[in-house]
Short mmCIF file of C-alpha atoms and ligand atoms in Angstrom, two decimals:
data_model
loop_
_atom_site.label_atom_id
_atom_site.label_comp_id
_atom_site.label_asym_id
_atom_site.label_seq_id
_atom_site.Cartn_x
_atom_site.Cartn_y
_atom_site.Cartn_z
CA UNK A 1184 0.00 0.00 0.00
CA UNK A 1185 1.22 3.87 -0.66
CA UNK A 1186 2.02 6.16 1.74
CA UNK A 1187 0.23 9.54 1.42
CA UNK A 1188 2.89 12.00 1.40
CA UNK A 1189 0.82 15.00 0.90
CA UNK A 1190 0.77 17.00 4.51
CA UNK A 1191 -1.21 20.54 4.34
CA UNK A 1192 -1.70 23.31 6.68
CA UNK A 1193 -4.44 26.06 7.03
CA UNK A 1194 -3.82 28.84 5.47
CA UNK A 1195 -4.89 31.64 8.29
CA UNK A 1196 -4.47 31.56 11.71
CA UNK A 1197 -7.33 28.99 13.44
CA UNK A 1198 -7.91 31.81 16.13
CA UNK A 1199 -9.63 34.09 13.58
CA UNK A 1200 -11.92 31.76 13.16
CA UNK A 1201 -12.28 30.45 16.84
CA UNK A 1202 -13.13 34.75 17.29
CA UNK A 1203 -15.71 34.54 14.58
CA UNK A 1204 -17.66 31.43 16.21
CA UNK A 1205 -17.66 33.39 19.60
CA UNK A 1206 -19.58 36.24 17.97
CA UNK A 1207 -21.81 34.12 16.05
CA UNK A 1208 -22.48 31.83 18.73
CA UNK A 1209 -23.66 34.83 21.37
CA UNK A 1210 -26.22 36.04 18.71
CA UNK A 1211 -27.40 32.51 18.29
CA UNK A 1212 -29.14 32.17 22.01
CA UNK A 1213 -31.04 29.34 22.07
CA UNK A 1214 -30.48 27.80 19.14
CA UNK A 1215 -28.03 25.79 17.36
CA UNK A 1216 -26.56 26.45 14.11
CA UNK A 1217 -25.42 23.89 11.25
CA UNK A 1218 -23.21 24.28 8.58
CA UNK A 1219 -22.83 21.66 5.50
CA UNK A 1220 -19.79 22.16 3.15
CA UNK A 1221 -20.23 23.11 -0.51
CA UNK A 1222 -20.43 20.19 -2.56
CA UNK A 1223 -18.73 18.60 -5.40
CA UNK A 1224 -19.22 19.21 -8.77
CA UNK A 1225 -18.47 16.45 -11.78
CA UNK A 1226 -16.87 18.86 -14.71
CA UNK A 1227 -16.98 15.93 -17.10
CA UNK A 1228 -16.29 12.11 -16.71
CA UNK A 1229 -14.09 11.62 -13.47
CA UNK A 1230 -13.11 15.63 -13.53
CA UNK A 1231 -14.12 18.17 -10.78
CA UNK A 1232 -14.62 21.53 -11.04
CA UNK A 1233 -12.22 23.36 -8.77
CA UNK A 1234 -13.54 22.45 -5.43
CA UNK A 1235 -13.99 26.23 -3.44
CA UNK A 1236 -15.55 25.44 0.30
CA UNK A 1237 -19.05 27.04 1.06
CA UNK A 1238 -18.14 31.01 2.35
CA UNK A 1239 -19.85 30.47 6.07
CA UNK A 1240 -18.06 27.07 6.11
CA UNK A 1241 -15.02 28.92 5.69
CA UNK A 1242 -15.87 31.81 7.82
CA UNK A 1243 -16.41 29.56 10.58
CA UNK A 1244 -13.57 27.31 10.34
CA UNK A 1245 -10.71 27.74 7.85
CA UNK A 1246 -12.01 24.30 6.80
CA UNK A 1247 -11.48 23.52 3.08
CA UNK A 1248 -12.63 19.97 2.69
CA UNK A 1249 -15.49 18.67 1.70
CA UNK A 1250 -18.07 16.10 2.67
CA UNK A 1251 -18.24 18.12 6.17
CA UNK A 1252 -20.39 19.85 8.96
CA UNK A 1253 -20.00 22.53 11.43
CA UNK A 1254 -22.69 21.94 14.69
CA UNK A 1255 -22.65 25.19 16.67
CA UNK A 1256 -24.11 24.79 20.15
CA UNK A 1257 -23.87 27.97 22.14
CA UNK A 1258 -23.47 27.08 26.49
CA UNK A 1259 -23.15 23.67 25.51
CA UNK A 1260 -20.41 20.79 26.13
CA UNK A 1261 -18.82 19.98 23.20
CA UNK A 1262 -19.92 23.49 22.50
CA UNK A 1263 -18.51 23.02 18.41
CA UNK A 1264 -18.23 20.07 16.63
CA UNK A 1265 -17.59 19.08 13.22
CA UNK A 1266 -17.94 16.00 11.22
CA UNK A 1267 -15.16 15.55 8.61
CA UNK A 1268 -13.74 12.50 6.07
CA UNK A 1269 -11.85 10.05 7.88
CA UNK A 1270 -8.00 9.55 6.88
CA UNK A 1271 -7.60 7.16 4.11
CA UNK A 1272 -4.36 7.05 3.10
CA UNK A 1273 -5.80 5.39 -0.57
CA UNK A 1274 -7.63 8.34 -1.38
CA UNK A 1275 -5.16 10.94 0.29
CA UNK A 1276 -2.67 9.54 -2.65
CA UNK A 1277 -4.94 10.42 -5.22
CA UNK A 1278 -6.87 13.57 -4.13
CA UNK A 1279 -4.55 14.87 -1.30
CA UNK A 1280 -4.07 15.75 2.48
CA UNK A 1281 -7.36 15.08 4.51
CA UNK A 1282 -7.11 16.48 8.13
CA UNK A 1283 -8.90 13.68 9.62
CA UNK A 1284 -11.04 14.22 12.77
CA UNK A 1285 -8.36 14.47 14.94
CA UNK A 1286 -6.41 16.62 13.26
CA UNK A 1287 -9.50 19.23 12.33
CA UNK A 1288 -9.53 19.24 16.07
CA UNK A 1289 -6.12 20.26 16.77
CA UNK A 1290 -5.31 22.50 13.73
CA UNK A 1291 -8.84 24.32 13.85
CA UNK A 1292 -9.43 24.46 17.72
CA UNK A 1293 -12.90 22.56 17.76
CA UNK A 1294 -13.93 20.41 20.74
CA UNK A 1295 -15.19 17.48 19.04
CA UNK A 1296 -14.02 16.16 15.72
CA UNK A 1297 -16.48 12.57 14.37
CA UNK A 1298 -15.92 11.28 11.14
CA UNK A 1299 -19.18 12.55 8.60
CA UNK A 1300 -20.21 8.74 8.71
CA UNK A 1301 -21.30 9.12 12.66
CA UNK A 1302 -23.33 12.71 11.34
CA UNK A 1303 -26.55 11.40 11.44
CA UNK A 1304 -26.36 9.43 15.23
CA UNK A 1305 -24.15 12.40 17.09
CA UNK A 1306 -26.16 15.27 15.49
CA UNK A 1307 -29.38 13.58 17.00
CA UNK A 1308 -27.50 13.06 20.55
CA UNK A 1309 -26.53 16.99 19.92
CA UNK A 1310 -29.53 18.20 18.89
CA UNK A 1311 -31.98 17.01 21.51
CA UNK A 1312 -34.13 19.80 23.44
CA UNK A 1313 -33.30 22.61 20.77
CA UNK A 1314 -36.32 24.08 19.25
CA UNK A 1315 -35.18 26.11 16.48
CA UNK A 1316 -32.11 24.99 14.24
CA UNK A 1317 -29.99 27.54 12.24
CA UNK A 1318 -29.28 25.88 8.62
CA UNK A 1319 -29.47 26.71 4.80
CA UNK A 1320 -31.36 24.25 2.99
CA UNK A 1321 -31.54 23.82 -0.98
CA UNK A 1322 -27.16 24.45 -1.32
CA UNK A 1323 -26.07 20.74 -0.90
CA UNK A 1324 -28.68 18.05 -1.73
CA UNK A 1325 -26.75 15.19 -0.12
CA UNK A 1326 -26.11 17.40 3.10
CA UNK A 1327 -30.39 18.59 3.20
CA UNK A 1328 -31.30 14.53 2.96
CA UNK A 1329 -28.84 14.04 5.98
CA UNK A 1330 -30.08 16.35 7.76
CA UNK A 1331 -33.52 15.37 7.24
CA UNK A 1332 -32.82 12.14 8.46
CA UNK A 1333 -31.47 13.59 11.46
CA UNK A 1334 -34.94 15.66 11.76
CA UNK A 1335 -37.31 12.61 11.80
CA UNK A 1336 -35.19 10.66 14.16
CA UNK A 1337 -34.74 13.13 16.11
CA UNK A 1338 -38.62 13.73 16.09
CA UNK A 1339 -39.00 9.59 16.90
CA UNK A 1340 -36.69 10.17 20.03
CA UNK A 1341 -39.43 12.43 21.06
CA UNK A 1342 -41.48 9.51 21.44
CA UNK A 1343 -44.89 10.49 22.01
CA UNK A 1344 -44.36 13.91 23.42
CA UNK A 1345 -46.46 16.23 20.94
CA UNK A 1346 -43.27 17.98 19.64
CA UNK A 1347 -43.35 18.36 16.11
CA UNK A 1348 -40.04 18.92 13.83
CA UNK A 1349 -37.57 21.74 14.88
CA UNK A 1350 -37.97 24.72 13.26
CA UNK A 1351 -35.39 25.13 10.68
CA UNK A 1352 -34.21 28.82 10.23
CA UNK A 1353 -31.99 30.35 7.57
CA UNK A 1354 -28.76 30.02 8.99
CA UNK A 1355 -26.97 32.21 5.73
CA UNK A 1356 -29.51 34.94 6.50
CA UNK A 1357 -28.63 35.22 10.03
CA UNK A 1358 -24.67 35.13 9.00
CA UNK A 1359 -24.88 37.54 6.36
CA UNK A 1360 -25.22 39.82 9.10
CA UNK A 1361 -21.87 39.26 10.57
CA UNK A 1362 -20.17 38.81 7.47
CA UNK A 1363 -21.57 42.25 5.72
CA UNK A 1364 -19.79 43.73 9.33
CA UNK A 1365 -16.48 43.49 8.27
CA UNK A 1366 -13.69 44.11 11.34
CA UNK A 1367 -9.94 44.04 10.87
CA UNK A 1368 -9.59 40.07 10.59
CA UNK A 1369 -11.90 40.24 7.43
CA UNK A 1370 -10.52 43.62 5.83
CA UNK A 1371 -6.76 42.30 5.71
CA UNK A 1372 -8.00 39.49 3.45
CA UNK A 1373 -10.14 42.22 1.82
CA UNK A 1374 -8.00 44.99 1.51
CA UNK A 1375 -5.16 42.23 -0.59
CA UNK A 1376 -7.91 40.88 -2.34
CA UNK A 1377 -8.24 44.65 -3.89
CA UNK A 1378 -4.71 45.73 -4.36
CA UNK A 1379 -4.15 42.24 -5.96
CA UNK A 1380 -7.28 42.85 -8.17
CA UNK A 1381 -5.71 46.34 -8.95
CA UNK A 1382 -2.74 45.17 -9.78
CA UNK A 1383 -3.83 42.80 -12.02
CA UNK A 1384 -5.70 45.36 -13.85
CA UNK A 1385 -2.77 47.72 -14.32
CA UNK A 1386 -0.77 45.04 -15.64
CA UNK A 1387 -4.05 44.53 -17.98
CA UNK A 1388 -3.87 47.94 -19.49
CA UNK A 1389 -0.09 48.11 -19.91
CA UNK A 1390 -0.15 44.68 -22.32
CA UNK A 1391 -3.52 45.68 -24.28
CA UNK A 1392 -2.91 46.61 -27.75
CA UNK A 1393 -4.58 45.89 -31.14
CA UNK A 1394 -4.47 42.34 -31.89
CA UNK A 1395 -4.29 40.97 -28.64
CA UNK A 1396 -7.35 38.15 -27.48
CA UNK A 1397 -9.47 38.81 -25.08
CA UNK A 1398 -8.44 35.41 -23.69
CA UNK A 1399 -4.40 36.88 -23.72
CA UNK A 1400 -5.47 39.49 -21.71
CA UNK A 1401 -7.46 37.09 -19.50
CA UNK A 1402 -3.90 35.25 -19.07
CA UNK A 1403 -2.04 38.91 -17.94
CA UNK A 1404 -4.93 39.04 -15.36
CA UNK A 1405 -4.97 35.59 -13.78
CA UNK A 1406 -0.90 35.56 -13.86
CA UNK A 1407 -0.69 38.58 -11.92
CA UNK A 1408 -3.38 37.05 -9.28
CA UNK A 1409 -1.58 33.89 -8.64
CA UNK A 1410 1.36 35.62 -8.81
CA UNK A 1411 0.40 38.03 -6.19
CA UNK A 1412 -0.80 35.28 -3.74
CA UNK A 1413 -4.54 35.08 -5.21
CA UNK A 1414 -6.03 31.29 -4.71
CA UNK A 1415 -8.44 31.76 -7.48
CA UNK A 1416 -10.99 34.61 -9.05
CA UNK A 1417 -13.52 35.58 -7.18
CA UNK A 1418 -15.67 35.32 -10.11
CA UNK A 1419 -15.53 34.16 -13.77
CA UNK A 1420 -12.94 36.96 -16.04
CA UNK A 1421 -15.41 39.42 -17.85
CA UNK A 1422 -13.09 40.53 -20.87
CA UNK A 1423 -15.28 42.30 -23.23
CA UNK A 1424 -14.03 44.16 -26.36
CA UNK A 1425 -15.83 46.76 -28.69
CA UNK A 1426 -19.65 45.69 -28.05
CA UNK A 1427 -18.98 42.64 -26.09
CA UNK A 1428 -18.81 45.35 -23.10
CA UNK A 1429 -22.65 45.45 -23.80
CA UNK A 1430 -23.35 42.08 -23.17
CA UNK A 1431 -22.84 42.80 -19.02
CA UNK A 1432 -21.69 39.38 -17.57
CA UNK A 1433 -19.72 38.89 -21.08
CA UNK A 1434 -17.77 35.54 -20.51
CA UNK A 1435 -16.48 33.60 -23.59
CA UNK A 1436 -13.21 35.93 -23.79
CA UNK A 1437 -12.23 34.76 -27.04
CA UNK A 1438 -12.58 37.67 -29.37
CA UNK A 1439 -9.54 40.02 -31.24
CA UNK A 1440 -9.10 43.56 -29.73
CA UNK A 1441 -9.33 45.50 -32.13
CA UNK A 1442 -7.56 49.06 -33.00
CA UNK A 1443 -10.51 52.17 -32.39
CA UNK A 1444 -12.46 49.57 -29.72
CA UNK A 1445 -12.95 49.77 -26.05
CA UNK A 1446 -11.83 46.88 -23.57
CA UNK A 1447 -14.39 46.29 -20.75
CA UNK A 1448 -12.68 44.48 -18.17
CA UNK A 1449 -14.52 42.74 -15.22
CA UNK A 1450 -12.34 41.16 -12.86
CA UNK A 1451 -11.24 40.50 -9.42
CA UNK A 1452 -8.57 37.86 -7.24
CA UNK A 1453 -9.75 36.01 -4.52
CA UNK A 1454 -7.49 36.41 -1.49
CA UNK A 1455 -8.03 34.25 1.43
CA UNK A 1456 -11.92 33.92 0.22
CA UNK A 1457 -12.29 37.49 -0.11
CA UNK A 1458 -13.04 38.83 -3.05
CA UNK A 1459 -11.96 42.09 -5.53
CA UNK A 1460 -14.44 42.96 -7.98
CA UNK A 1461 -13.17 45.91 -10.46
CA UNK A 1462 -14.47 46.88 -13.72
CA UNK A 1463 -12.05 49.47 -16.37
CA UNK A 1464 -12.94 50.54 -19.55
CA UNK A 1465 -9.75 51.75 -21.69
CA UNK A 1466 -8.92 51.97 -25.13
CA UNK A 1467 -7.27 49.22 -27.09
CA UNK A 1468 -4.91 51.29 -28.61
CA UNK A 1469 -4.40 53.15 -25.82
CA UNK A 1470 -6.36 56.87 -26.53
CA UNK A 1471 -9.81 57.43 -26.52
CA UNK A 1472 -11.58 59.00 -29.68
CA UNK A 1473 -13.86 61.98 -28.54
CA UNK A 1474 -16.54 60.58 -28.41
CA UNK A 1475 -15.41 57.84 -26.41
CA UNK A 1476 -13.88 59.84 -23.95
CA UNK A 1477 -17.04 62.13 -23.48
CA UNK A 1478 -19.59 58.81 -23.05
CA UNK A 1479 -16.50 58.10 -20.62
CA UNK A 1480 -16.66 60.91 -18.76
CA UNK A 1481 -19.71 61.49 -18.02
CA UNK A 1482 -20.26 57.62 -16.42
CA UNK A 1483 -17.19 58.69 -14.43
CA UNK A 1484 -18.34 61.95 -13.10
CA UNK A 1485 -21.30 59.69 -11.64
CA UNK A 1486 -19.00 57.37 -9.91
CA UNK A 1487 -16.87 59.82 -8.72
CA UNK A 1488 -20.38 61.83 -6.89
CA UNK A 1489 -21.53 58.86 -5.71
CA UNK A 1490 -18.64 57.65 -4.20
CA UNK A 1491 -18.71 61.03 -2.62
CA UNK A 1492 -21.51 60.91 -1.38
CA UNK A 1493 -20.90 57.75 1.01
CA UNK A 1494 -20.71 58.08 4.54
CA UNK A 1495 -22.62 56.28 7.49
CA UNK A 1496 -26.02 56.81 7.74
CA UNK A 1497 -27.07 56.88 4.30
CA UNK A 1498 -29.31 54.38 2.50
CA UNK A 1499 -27.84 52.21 -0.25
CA UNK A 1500 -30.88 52.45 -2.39
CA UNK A 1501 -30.25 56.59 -2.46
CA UNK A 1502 -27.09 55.71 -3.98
CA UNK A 1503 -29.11 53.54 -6.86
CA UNK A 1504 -31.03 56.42 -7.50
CA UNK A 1505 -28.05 58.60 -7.55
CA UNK A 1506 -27.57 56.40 -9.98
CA UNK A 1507 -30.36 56.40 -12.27
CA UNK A 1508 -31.12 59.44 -11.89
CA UNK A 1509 -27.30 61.34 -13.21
CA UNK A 1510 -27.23 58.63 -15.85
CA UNK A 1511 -30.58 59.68 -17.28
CA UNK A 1512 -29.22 63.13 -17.35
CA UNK A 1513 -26.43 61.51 -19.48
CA UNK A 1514 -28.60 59.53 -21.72
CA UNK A 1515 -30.47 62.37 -22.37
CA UNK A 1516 -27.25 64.48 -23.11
CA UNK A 1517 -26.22 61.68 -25.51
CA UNK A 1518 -29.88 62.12 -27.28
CA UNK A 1519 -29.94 58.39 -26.56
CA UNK A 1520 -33.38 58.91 -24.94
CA UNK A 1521 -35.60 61.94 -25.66
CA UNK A 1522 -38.10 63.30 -23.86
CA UNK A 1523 -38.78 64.90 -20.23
CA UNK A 1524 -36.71 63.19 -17.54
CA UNK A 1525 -39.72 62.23 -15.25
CA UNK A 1526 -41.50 60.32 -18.08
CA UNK A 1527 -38.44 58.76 -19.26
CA UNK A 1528 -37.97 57.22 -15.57
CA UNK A 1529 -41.21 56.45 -14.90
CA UNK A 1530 -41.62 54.64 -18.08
CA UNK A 1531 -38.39 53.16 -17.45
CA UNK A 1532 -36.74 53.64 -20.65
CA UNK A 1533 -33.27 54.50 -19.08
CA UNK A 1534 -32.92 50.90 -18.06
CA UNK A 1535 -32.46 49.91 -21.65
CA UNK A 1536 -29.04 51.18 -21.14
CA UNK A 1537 -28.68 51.14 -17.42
CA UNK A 1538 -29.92 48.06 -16.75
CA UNK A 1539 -28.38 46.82 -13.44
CA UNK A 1540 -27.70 48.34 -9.91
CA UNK A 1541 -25.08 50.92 -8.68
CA UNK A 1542 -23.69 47.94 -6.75
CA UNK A 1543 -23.76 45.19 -4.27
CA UNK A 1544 -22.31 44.37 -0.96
CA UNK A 1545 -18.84 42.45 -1.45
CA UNK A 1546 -16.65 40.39 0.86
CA UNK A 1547 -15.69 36.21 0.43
CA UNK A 1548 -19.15 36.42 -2.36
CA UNK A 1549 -18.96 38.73 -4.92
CA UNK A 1550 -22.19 39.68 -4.49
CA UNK A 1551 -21.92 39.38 -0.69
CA UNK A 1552 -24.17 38.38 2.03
CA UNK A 1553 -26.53 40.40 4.18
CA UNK A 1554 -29.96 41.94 3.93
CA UNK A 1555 -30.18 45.20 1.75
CA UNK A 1556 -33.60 45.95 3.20
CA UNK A 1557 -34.47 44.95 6.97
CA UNK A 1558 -38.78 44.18 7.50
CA UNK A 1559 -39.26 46.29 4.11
CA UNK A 1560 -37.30 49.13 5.32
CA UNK A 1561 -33.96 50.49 3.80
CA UNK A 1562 -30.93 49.97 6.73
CA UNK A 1563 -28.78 52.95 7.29
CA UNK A 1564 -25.06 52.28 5.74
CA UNK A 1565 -22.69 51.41 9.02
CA UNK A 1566 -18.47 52.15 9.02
CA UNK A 1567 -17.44 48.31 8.17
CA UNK A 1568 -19.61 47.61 5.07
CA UNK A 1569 -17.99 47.03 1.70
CA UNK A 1570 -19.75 47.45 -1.57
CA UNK A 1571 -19.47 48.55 -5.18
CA UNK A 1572 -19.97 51.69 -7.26
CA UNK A 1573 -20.16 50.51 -11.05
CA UNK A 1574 -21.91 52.91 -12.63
CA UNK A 1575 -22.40 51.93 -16.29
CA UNK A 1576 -24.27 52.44 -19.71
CA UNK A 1577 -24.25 50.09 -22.65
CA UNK A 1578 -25.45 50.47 -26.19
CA UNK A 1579 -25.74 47.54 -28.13
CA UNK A 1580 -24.14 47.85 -31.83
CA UNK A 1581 -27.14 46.69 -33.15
CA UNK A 1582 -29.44 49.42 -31.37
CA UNK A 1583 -30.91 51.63 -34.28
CA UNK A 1584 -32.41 53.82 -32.32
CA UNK A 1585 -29.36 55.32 -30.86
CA UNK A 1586 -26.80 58.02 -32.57
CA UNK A 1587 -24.78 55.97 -34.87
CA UNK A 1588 -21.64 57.11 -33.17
CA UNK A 1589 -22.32 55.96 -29.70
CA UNK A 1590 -23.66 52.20 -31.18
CA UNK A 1591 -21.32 49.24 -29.65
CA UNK A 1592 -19.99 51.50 -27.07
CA UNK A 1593 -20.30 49.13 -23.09
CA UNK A 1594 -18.84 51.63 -20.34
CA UNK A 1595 -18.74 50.43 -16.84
CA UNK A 1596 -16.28 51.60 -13.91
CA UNK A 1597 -16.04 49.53 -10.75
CA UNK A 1598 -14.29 50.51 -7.32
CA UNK A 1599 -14.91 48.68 -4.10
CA UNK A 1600 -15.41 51.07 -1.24
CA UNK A 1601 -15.23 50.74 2.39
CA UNK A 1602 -16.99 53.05 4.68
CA UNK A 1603 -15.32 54.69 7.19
CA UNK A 1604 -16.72 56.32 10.38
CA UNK A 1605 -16.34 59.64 8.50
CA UNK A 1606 -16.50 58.76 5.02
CA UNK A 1607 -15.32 55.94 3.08
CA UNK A 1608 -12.26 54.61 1.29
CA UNK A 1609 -12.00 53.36 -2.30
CA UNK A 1610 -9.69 50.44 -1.26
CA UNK A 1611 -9.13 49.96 -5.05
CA UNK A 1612 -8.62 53.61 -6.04
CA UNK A 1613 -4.84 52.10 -7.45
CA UNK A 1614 -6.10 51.74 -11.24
CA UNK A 1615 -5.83 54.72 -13.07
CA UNK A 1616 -9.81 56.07 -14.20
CA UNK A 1617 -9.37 59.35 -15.07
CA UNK A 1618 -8.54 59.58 -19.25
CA UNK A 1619 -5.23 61.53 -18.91
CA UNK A 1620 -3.96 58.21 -16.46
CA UNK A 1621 -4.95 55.86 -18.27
CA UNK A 1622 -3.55 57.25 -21.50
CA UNK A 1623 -0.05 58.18 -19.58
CA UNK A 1624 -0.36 54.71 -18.42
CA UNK A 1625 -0.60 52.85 -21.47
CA UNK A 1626 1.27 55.80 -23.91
CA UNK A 1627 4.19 54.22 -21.12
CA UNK A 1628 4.51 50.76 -22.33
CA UNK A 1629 4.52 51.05 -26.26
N1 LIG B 752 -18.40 41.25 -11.41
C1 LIG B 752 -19.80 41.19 -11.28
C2 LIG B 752 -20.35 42.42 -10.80
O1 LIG B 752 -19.73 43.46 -10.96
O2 LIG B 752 -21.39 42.47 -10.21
MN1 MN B 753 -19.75 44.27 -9.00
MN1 MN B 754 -17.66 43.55 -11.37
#
């Protein structure tokens, strides 16, 4: 039989993660909370996608197998447990280092460790006398029917009592709360995340020229993640030439950039799950045409208002408007719309070229976790919430009803911002925006 050679450590320190359990666990009060692992996903044949853990997993524990649980009882002895593979030194040769129960225990600081075959037996032993369980159903089939067996028998053990099922309660609803909080354990992760991004996206502009793929440019990008530390993307590459920039979640990166066109480019590096997410639009060759550079502007003037405009206290949704309402004004300008601004809003015309949000909240997702709205109501922006500002407008080549000039034209500018107790901080305010910059920049390299 082989040895497994393959040894692995975590990548952060456990105690970040021990801290983050303590918080979660004195919101839970009475009740317990249950995390599954992400599953696996069969690429083709015997392939896998790139395995990537579920984010609260992660948050949790540091944990990257999977095939695991985290049990979170609050006051309780073992207070948190987790079910993991077992060791199999078979296995470990072909698909790595597994941790094992024991070690999961030591290297992640949890007081009890079973291996995921005991899951269903020990979670109805741990389980017994809570009435409402935290857990997100519908992410990981195999994990819900395992859990549901742990439901009913833990409903027979009941015997004839009258107590129905526990309640179950969305557990990634209640931790989207901590996670859109972000304190200084999460914003180191963030913060590289967003200079790596930014870096990447500098190199970007310095290799584009006429000629070039989309895909090559896609290569500049994901060299100068991994190269940076990055584990992975934090979403799929979004390199869009000429009127691919209209399509807005433009993927198949396979297209010629070509001399006169615009590059759209939608990307950000993973760091430690966190996530960059940064949109530039530059020219190929390096200088904008007039008209470019005044459809340009004007999306950037937006960005750069809005962004003013952030501070704590505010309402997110004032910033969509903000939004809406400034890029109307622009459409209007560009005689891509006609007509009085109130009708053209209310009739929603401007969302033919505006046709997505000013942003979203971003941390280990992309589009991050936490409520927007709380019981119908807007929530007040707080100092430790991340989100974007990508203003953008997009007119399809094929759109007849817009001035010829402006047709196949996709702007969008991206920066994540942090806010600050006075203000906020554009944490990826490193890649040029402004024309003259970019120009300088790129005019640099040829
Ligand atoms: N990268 C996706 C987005 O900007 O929402
Ligand atoms: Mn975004
Ligand atoms: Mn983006």
């Amino acid at each position: 039989m082989a040895i497994s050679k393959a040894t692995r450590k975590s990548t952060e320190n456990a105690e970040i993660f021990k801290r983050r359990r303590q918080k979660v666990m004195a919101g839970l009060k009475e009740a317990a909370l249950l995390v599954a692992a992400h599953p696996e996903h069969v690429r083709n044949d015997d392939v896998h996608y790139p395995y990537r853990q579920d984010s609260n997993m992660y948050y949790l524990t540091g944990f990257e197998e999977p095939e695991s649980f985290l049990l979170l009882r609050p006051g309780k002895t073992p207070e948190t447990v987790m079910f993991v593979r077992q060791k199999n030194v078979e296995r470990e040769t072909w698909d790595g280092f597994r941790f094992g129960p024991e070690g999961t225990k030591k290297e992640f600081l949890i007081d009890e460790v079973y291996p995921i075959e005991q899951f269903e037996a020990k979670a109805v032993e741990l389980l017994k006398g809570y009435e409402d369980l935290y857990y997100r159903l519908y992410k990981n089939p195999e994990a819900d029917h395992r859990v549901q067996t742990v439901l009913l028998n833990l409903k027979r053990a009941h015997g004839r009592s009258g107590y129905g099922l526990l309640t179950i309660k969305d557990a990634d609803t209640f931790l989207g709360e901590f996670r859109l909080r972000k304190n200084e354990d999460d914003l180191r992760n963030q913060r590289m995340a967003c200079e790596i991004s930014a870096k990447a996206h500098i190199e970007a502009m310095k290799f584009t020229r006429p000629g070039v793929t989309e895909r090559q440019v896609q290569a500049v990008l994901s060299h100068a993640f991994y190269a940076n530390g990055s584990g992975r993307e934090g979403y799929n590459f979004i390199v869009a030439s000429g009127n691919n920039a209209t399509t807005l979640h433009y993927n198949f990166n396979d297209q010629v950039c070509e001399n006169g066109e615009l590059l759209l480019i939608d990307a950000g590096a993973e760091m430690n799950f966190y996530s960059g997410d940064i949109t530039r639009t530059f020219p190929v060759n390096g200088r904008f045409t007039p008209i470019q550079k005044k459809v340009y502007e004007g999306v950037l003037k937006i960005q750069k208002e809005i962004i003013d405009y952030i501070k704590p206290g505010i309402y997110f949704k004032d910033l969509h408007a903000m939004g809406e309402s400034r890029l109307t004004d622009l459409m209007i300008e560009l005689s891509l719309v006609r007509g009085r601004k109130e009708d053209i809003m209310k009739a929603n015309e401007h969302r033919k070229y505006y046709p997505h949000g000013i942003g979203h909240w971003l941390g280990m997702d992309v589009h991050d976790a936490g409520l927007y709205m709380i019981k119908g109501e807007p929530r007040p922006i707080e100092a430790g919430m991340m989100f974007t500002i990508e203003p953008g407008l997009y007119i399809p080549a094929n759109d007849m009803t817009a001035p010829e000039e402006l047709r196949g034209i996709g702007i969008r500018i991206e920066d994540n911002i942090l806010v600050t107790e006075r203000g906020s901080e554009n944490l990826t305010a490193l890649v040029p925006k402004e024309v003259d910059e970019i120009e300088k920049l790129m005019a640099s390299t040829r």
